Coordinates of C-alpha atoms in Angstrom, one line a residue:
X270 CA 27.7 -21.8 8.3
X271 CA 25.3 -21.0 9.8
X272 CA 23.4 -22.4 12.9
X273 CA 21.3 -25.1 10.8
X274 CA 18.2 -23.8 12.9
X275 CA 18.7 -21.1 11.4
X276 CA 16.1 -20.6 7.7
X277 CA 16.6 -16.8 7.6
X278 CA 18.8 -14.0 8.7
X279 CA 18.3 -10.7 8.0
X280 CA 19.9 -7.3 9.3
X281 CA 19.5 -3.6 8.2
X282 CA 17.5 -4.5 4.7
X283 CA 16.4 -1.8 3.3
X284 CA 16.0 -1.2 -0.5
X285 CA 14.5 2.1 -2.6
X286 CA 12.7 3.4 -5.8
X287 CA 13.1 6.6 -6.2
X288 CA 12.8 8.6 -3.1
X289 CA 10.0 5.7 -2.0
X290 CA 11.9 3.7 0.8
X291 CA 10.6 -0.1 0.2
X292 CA 12.5 -1.5 2.8
X293 CA 13.4 0.5 6.0
X294 CA 17.1 -1.6 7.5
X295 CA 15.2 -4.3 8.1
X296 CA 15.6 -7.1 10.6
X297 CA 14.4 -10.7 10.5
X298 CA 15.0 -13.5 11.6
X299 CA 13.4 -16.7 10.7
X300 CA 13.9 -21.4 11.4
X301 CA 13.3 -23.1 9.3
X302 CA 10.8 -26.4 9.1
X303 CA 8.0 -24.1 10.0
X304 CA 4.7 -21.9 7.9
X305 CA 5.5 -18.5 8.2
X306 CA 3.3 -15.7 7.5
X307 CA 4.1 -12.2 5.6
X308 CA 2.3 -10.1 5.8
X309 CA 1.1 -5.9 5.6
X310 CA -1.0 -3.8 3.5
X311 CA 0.3 -2.9 0.3
X312 CA 2.9 -0.8 0.4
X313 CA 4.9 -2.5 3.4
X314 CA 7.1 -4.4 1.2
X315 CA 6.1 -7.8 1.0
X316 CA 6.3 -8.1 -2.1
X317 CA 9.7 -6.4 -2.6
X318 CA 11.3 -8.5 0.3
X319 CA 10.3 -12.0 -1.6
X320 CA 12.4 -10.8 -4.7
X321 CA 15.7 -9.8 -2.6
X322 CA 15.0 -13.3 -0.8
X323 CA 14.4 -14.7 -4.5
X324 CA 17.8 -13.4 -5.7
X325 CA 15.7 -11.3 -8.4
X326 CA 15.9 -7.8 -6.8
X327 CA 19.3 -6.3 -7.0
X328 CA 20.3 -2.9 -5.9
X329 CA 19.5 -3.4 -1.7
X330 CA 21.7 -2.9 1.4
X331 CA 22.2 -4.1 4.2
X332 CA 22.9 -8.3 5.0
X333 CA 21.1 -11.8 4.4
X334 CA 21.7 -16.2 5.4
X335 CA 19.5 -18.0 3.9
X336 CA 20.5 -21.3 5.1
X337 CA 24.1 -20.6 5.4
X338 CA 24.7 -18.7 1.9
X339 CA 24.7 -15.3 0.9
X340 CA 22.0 -14.2 -2.3
X341 CA 23.5 -15.7 -5.2
X342 CA 22.9 -19.0 -7.5
X343 CA 23.6 -21.5 -4.5
X344 CA 20.1 -20.0 -3.4
X345 CA 18.2 -19.8 -6.4
X346 CA 19.1 -23.0 -6.0
X347 CA 17.0 -24.3 -3.5
X348 CA 14.6 -21.7 -3.1
X349 CA 10.9 -21.8 -5.6
X350 CA 10.1 -18.6 -6.5
X351 CA 6.6 -17.9 -6.8
X352 CA 6.1 -14.8 -8.0
X353 CA 2.0 -12.8 -7.5
X354 CA 2.4 -12.0 -11.9
X355 CA 1.2 -14.3 -14.7
X356 CA 4.6 -15.5 -16.5
X357 CA 2.9 -18.7 -18.8
X358 CA 2.6 -17.8 -22.5
X359 CA -0.9 -18.1 -23.3
X360 CA -0.3 -20.2 -25.7
X361 CA 1.4 -23.3 -23.8
X362 CA -0.7 -25.7 -22.4
X363 CA -0.6 -27.6 -19.0
X364 CA 2.2 -30.5 -20.6
X365 CA 4.6 -27.3 -22.2
X366 CA 4.6 -26.1 -18.5
X367 CA 4.8 -29.0 -16.4
X368 CA 8.2 -30.0 -19.5
X369 CA 9.3 -26.2 -18.6
X370 CA 9.8 -26.1 -15.2
X371 CA 11.4 -29.6 -15.9
X372 CA 13.6 -28.1 -17.9
X373 CA 16.0 -25.8 -15.9
X374 CA 14.8 -26.9 -12.2
X375 CA 17.0 -30.0 -11.1
X376 CA 15.6 -30.2 -8.2
X377 CA 11.1 -30.1 -10.7
X378 CA 9.5 -33.1 -9.1
X379 CA 7.2 -34.0 -13.0
X380 CA 5.2 -37.0 -11.0
X381 CA 3.8 -34.5 -7.9
X382 CA 3.3 -31.2 -10.0
X383 CA 0.7 -33.2 -12.3
X384 CA -0.6 -34.7 -9.3
X385 CA -0.5 -30.9 -7.8
X386 CA -2.9 -30.5 -11.5
X387 CA -5.0 -32.8 -10.8
X388 CA -6.7 -31.8 -8.2
X389 CA -7.0 -28.9 -8.3
X390 CA -9.0 -30.2 -11.8
X391 CA -7.2 -28.3 -14.2
X392 CA -8.0 -28.8 -17.7
X393 CA -5.3 -30.2 -20.2
X394 CA -6.5 -29.3 -23.4
X395 CA -7.3 -26.1 -23.2
X396 CA -4.8 -23.4 -23.7
X397 CA -3.5 -20.9 -21.3
X398 CA -5.3 -18.5 -22.9
X399 CA -8.3 -20.5 -22.4
X400 CA -7.6 -19.9 -18.4
X401 CA -9.8 -18.3 -16.4
X402 CA -7.2 -16.0 -13.8
X403 CA -7.9 -18.5 -10.9
X404 CA -7.0 -21.3 -13.0
X405 CA -3.4 -20.3 -13.7
X406 CA -2.6 -19.2 -10.1
X407 CA -3.8 -23.1 -8.7
X408 CA -1.4 -23.8 -11.7
X409 CA 1.5 -21.9 -11.1
X410 CA 1.2 -22.6 -7.2
X411 CA 1.0 -26.0 -8.7
X412 CA 4.8 -25.5 -10.0
X413 CA 6.7 -23.7 -7.5
X414 CA 4.9 -26.5 -4.7
X415 CA 6.7 -29.0 -6.8
X416 CA 10.5 -28.1 -6.5
X417 CA 12.0 -30.4 -4.0
X418 CA 13.3 -26.9 -2.8
X419 CA 14.5 -25.7 0.9
X420 CA 13.2 -22.7 1.0
X421 CA 9.5 -21.2 -0.5
X422 CA 9.0 -18.1 -1.2
X423 CA 5.1 -17.6 -2.0
X424 CA 3.8 -14.4 -2.5
X425 CA 0.1 -13.4 -2.5
X426 CA -0.9 -16.9 -3.7
X427 CA -4.4 -17.6 -3.1
X428 CA -5.0 -13.4 -4.1
X429 CA -6.3 -13.8 -7.5
X430 CA -9.1 -17.1 -6.0
X431 CA -12.6 -16.8 -5.3
X432 CA -13.1 -18.0 -1.1
X433 CA -14.3 -21.1 -1.7
X434 CA -11.1 -22.2 -3.8
X435 CA -9.0 -20.9 -1.2
X436 CA -9.3 -23.4 1.2
X437 CA -8.7 -26.1 -1.6
X438 CA -5.6 -23.8 -2.2
X439 CA -3.9 -23.7 0.8
X440 CA -4.7 -27.7 2.0
X441 CA -2.6 -28.8 -1.1
X442 CA 0.4 -25.7 -0.9
X443 CA 0.4 -27.8 3.3
X444 CA 0.7 -31.2 1.7
X445 CA 3.1 -30.5 -1.2
X446 CA 6.3 -29.7 0.9
X447 CA 8.6 -30.6 3.1
X448 CA 8.2 -30.3 7.0
X449 CA 11.8 -29.5 7.9
X450 CA 11.7 -27.2 4.5
X451 CA 10.8 -23.0 5.3
X452 CA 7.8 -21.7 3.6
X453 CA 7.9 -17.4 3.7
X454 CA 4.3 -16.5 2.1
X455 CA 3.0 -13.1 1.8
X456 CA -0.1 -12.1 2.3
X457 CA -3.0 -9.5 2.8
X458 CA -6.0 -12.1 2.8
X459 CA -5.4 -12.8 6.7
X460 CA -7.7 -14.7 7.7
X461 CA -7.3 -16.9 4.6
X462 CA -3.9 -18.3 6.2
X463 CA -4.1 -17.8 10.2
X464 CA -5.4 -21.9 10.8
X465 CA -1.7 -22.9 9.3
X466 CA 0.8 -20.2 9.6
X467 CA 3.0 -21.2 12.8
X468 CA 4.5 -17.8 13.0
X469 CA 3.7 -14.5 11.2
X470 CA 5.7 -11.1 11.0
X471 CA 4.0 -8.0 10.3
X472 CA 5.5 -5.7 7.9
X473 CA 4.9 -1.2 7.9
X474 CA 5.9 0.5 5.6
X475 CA 9.2 -0.9 4.5
X476 CA 10.0 -2.0 9.0
X477 CA 8.7 -5.4 10.9
X478 CA 5.5 -4.0 13.3
X479 CA 6.0 -7.1 15.0
X480 CA 6.8 -10.4 14.9
X481 CA 6.9 -14.0 17.0
X482 CA 5.4 -18.3 16.4
X483 CA 1.4 -17.5 15.9
X484 CA 0.0 -19.7 19.3
X485 CA 2.6 -17.3 21.7
X486 CA 0.5 -13.7 20.0
X487 CA -2.7 -15.6 20.4
X488 CA -2.4 -16.5 24.1
X489 CA -0.4 -13.3 24.9
X490 CA -3.4 -11.0 22.6
X491 CA -6.1 -13.2 23.2
X492 CA -6.5 -12.3 20.1
X493 CA -6.9 -14.4 16.3
X494 CA -4.0 -13.3 14.0
X495 CA -6.6 -11.4 12.4
X496 CA -7.8 -9.7 15.2
X497 CA -4.6 -8.5 16.4
X498 CA -3.1 -7.4 13.3
X499 CA -6.0 -5.1 13.6
X500 CA -5.5 -3.8 16.6
X501 CA -1.5 -3.9 15.7
X502 CA -2.2 -1.3 12.3
X503 CA -5.1 1.3 14.0
X504 CA -2.3 1.5 17.0
X505 CA 0.8 2.3 15.2
X506 CA -1.9 5.2 12.7
X507 CA -2.1 6.4 8.9
X508 CA 0.0 5.1 7.7
X509 CA 2.4 7.6 4.9
X510 CA 2.3 8.9 1.7
X511 CA 4.6 8.1 -0.8
X512 CA 4.8 9.9 -4.6
X513 CA 3.0 7.1 -7.1
X514 CA 5.3 4.5 -8.4
X515 CA 5.0 2.9 -11.5
X516 CA 5.2 -0.6 -10.9
X517 CA 3.8 -3.0 -7.6
X518 CA 7.2 -3.8 -6.8
X519 CA 6.4 -1.2 -3.3
X520 CA 4.7 -4.0 -2.3

């Protein structure tokens, strides 16, 4: 069994989509009990990495340890994953979505879900077809954060909402996860999540460009994480041009 303080340990993780290298021998170690900001531009490998950690993407090479376990049914049971796509049927209402998660996940807390849904001000009487993009995103966040999981993987949780709503979403995310759990959140909206992240990882072309504790990086650079990210990316030079892909799986 791995050290209980080690949340996720990755070595040599590589994933291809045809000629495109989405992850290129990636090495990464993340401790438990904190919030990780996974930061990078489109094509950096953020979505691919989260899908692999969630156990929904195969055909990769390398080794991954999540809380002492290999990726598989065991890790899926304690990992709550928010994908960057809308997956709930238009015909559903709020109670249908809550019932679906309650049936599917043993660690789902329906009372927590109802509290989050109320906190987001989502209308119970409407079908999801009548929801805006931002409302649907809030619902999926509420469902994801209502599992009593040990690992949370959130892919671009605030990308579909207006700036005024982002702080509300972030506050609800922070208030509804166990402090001993590991929460990994991908984003390109760095300034919006900077106040809450403990650890940051900059990805570029499927590799780790920079990582560390947020406070240590700010102290060492004299810059905010947002400004440090921009500086680090500029210094790394222009990204290579890849063949056009037909999906967003290489994000």
